[in-house]
mmCIF file with all atom_site columns, C-alpha atoms in Angstrom:
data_model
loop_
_atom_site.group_PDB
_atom_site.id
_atom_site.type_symbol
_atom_site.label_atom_id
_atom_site.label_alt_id
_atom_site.label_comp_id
_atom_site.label_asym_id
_atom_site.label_entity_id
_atom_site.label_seq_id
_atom_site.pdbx_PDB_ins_code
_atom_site.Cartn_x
_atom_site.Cartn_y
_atom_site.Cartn_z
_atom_site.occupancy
_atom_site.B_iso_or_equiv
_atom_site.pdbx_formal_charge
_atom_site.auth_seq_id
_atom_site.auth_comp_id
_atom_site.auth_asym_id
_atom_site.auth_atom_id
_atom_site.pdbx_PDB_model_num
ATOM 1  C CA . UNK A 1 1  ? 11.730 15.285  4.544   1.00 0.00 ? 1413 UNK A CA 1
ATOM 2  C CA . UNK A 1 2  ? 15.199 16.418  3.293   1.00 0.00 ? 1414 UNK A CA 1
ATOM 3  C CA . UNK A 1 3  ? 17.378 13.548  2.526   1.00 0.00 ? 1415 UNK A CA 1
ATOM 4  C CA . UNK A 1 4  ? 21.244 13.607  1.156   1.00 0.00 ? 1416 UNK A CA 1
ATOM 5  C CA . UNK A 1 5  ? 21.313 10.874  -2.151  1.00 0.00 ? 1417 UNK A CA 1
ATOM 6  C CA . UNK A 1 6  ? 24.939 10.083  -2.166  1.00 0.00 ? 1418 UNK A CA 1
ATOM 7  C CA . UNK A 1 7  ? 26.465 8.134   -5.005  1.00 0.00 ? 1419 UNK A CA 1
ATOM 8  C CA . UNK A 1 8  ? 27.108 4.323   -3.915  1.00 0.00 ? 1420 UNK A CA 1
ATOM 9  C CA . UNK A 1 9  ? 24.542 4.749   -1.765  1.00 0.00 ? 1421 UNK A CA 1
ATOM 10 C CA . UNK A 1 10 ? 21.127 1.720   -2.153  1.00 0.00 ? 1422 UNK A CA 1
ATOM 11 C CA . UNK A 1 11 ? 17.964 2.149   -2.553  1.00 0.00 ? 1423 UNK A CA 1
ATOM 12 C CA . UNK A 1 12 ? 14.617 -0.048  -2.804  1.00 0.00 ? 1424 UNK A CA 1
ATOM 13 C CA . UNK A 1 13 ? 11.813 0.724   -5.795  1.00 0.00 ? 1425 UNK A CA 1
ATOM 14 C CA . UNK A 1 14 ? 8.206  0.144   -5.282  1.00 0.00 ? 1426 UNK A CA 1
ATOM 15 C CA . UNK A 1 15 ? 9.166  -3.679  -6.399  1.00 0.00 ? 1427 UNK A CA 1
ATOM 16 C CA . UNK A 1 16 ? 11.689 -4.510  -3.586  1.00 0.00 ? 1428 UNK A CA 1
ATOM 17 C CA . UNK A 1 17 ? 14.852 -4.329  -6.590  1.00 0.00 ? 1429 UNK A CA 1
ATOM 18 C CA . UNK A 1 18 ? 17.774 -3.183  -5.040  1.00 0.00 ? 1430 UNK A CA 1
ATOM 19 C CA . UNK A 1 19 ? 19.093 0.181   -6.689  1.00 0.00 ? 1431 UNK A CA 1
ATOM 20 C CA . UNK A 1 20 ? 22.636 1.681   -6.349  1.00 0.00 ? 1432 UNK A CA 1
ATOM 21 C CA . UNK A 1 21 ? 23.144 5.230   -6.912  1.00 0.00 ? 1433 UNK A CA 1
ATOM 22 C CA . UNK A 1 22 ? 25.228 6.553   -9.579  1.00 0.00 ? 1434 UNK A CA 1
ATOM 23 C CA . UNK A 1 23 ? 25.261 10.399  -9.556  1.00 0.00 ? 1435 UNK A CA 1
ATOM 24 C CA . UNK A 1 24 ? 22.244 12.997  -8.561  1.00 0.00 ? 1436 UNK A CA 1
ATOM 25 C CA . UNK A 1 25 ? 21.689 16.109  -9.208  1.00 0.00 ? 1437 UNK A CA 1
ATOM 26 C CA . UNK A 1 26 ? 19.023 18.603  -7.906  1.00 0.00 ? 1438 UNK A CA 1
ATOM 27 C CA . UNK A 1 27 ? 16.642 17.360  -11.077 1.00 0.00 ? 1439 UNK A CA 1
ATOM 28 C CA . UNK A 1 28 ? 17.901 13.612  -11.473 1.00 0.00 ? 1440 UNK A CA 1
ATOM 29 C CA . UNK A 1 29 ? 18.695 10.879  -9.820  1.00 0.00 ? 1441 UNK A CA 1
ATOM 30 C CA . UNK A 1 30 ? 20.632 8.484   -12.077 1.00 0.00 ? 1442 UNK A CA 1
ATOM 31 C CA . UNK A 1 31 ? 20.803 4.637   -11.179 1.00 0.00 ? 1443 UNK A CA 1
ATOM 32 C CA . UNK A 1 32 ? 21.454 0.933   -11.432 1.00 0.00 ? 1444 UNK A CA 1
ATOM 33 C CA . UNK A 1 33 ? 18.681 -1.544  -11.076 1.00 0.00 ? 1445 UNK A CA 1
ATOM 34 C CA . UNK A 1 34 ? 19.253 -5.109  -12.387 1.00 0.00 ? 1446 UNK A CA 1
ATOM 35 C CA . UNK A 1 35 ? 22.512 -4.643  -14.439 1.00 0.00 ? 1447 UNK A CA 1
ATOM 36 C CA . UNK A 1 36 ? 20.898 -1.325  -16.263 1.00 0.00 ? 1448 UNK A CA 1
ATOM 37 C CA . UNK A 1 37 ? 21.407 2.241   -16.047 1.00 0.00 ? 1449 UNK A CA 1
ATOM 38 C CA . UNK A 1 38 ? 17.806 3.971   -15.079 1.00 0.00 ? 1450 UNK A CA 1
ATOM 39 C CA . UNK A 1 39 ? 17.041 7.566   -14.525 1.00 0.00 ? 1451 UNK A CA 1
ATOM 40 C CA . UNK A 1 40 ? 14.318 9.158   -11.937 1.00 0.00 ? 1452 UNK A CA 1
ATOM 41 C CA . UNK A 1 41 ? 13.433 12.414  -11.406 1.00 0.00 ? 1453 UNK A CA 1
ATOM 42 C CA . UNK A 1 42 ? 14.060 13.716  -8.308  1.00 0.00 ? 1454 UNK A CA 1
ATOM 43 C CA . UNK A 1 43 ? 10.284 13.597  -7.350  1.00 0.00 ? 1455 UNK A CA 1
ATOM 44 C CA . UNK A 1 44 ? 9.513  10.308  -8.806  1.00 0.00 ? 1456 UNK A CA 1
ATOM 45 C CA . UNK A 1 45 ? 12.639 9.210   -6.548  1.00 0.00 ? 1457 UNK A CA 1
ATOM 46 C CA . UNK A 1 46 ? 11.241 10.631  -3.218  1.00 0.00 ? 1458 UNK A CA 1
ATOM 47 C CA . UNK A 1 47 ? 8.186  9.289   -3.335  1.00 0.00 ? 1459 UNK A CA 1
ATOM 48 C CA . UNK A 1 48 ? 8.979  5.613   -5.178  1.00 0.00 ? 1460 UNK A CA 1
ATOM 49 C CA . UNK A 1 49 ? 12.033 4.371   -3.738  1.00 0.00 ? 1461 UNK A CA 1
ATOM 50 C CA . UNK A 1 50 ? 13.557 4.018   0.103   1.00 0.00 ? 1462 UNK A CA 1
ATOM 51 C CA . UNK A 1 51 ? 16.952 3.652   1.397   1.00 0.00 ? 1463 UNK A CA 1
ATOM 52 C CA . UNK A 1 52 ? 17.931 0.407   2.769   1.00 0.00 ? 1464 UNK A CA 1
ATOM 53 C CA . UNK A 1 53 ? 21.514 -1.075  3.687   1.00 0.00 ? 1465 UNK A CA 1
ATOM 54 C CA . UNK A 1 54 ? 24.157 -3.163  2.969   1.00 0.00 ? 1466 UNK A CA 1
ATOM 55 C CA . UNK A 1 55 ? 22.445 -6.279  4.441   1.00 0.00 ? 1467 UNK A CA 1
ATOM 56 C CA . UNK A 1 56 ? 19.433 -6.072  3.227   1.00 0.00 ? 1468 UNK A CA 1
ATOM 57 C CA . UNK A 1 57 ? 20.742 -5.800  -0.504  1.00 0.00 ? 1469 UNK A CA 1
ATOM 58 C CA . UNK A 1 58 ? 22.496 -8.926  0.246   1.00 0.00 ? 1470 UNK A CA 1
ATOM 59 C CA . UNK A 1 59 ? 19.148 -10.953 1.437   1.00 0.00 ? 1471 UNK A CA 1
ATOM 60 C CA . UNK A 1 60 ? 17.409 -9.269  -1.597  1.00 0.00 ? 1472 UNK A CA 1
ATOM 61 C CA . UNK A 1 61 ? 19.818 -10.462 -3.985  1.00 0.00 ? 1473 UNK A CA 1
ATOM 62 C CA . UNK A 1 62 ? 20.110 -13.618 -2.740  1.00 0.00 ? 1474 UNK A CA 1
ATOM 63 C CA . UNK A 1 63 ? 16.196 -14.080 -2.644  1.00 0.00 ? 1475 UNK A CA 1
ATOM 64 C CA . UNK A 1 64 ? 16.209 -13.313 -6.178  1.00 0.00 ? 1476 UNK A CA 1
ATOM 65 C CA . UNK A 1 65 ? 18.685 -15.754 -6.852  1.00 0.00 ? 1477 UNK A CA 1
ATOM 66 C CA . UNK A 1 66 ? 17.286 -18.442 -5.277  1.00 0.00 ? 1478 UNK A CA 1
ATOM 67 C CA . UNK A 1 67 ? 13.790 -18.027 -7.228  1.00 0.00 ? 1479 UNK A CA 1
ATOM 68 C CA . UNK A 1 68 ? 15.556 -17.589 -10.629 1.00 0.00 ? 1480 UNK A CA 1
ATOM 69 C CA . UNK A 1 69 ? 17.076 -21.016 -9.913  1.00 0.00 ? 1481 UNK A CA 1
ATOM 70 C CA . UNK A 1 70 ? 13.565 -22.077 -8.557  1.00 0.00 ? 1482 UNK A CA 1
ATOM 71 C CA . UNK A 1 71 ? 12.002 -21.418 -12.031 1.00 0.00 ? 1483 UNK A CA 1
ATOM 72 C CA . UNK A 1 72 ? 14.971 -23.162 -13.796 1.00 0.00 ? 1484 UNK A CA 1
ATOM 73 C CA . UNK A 1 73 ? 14.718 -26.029 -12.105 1.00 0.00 ? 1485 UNK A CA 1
ATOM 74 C CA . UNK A 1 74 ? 10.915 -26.175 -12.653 1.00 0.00 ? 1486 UNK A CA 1
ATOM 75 C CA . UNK A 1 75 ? 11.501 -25.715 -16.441 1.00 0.00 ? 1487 UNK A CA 1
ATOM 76 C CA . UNK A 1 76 ? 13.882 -28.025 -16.516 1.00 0.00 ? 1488 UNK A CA 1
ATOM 77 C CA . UNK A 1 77 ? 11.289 -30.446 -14.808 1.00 0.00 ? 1489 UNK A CA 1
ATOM 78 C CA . UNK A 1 78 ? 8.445  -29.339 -17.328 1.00 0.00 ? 1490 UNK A CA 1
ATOM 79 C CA . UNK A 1 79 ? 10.628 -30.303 -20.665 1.00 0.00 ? 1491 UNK A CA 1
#
């Protein structure tokens, strides 16, 4: 399937981390996934990561959040 990887544009990996698009080019596909630059080849991209939307990077996020502060406050509990 042919698909058009526009920078600003988000993605999901095979771990359900959000991804926003940097730059591509017809080799690379360059990337931000938890605060860090990445880089994917173009058919490691196809096949590992899917596009999702605007919304759904918002209830990813915030799930994350909420079980980072879940494991603080169980650490907090355990000291």
């Amino acid at each position: 399937m042919f698909r058009i990887i526009l920078p600003g544009s988000w993605y999901a990996d095979l771990h359900g981390a959000p991804c926003k698009i940097i730059r591509s080019t017809h080799e690379v596909i360059h990337y931000i996934r938890n605060g860090r630059t990445c880089i994917a080849s173009m058919d490691r991209f196809q096949h590992d990561f899917e596009p999702i939307n605007k919304f759904e990077v918002a209830r990813i996020e915030a799930e994350m959040e909420t079980s980072e502060h879940i494991k603080k406050l169980r650490a907090a509990r355990a000291a």
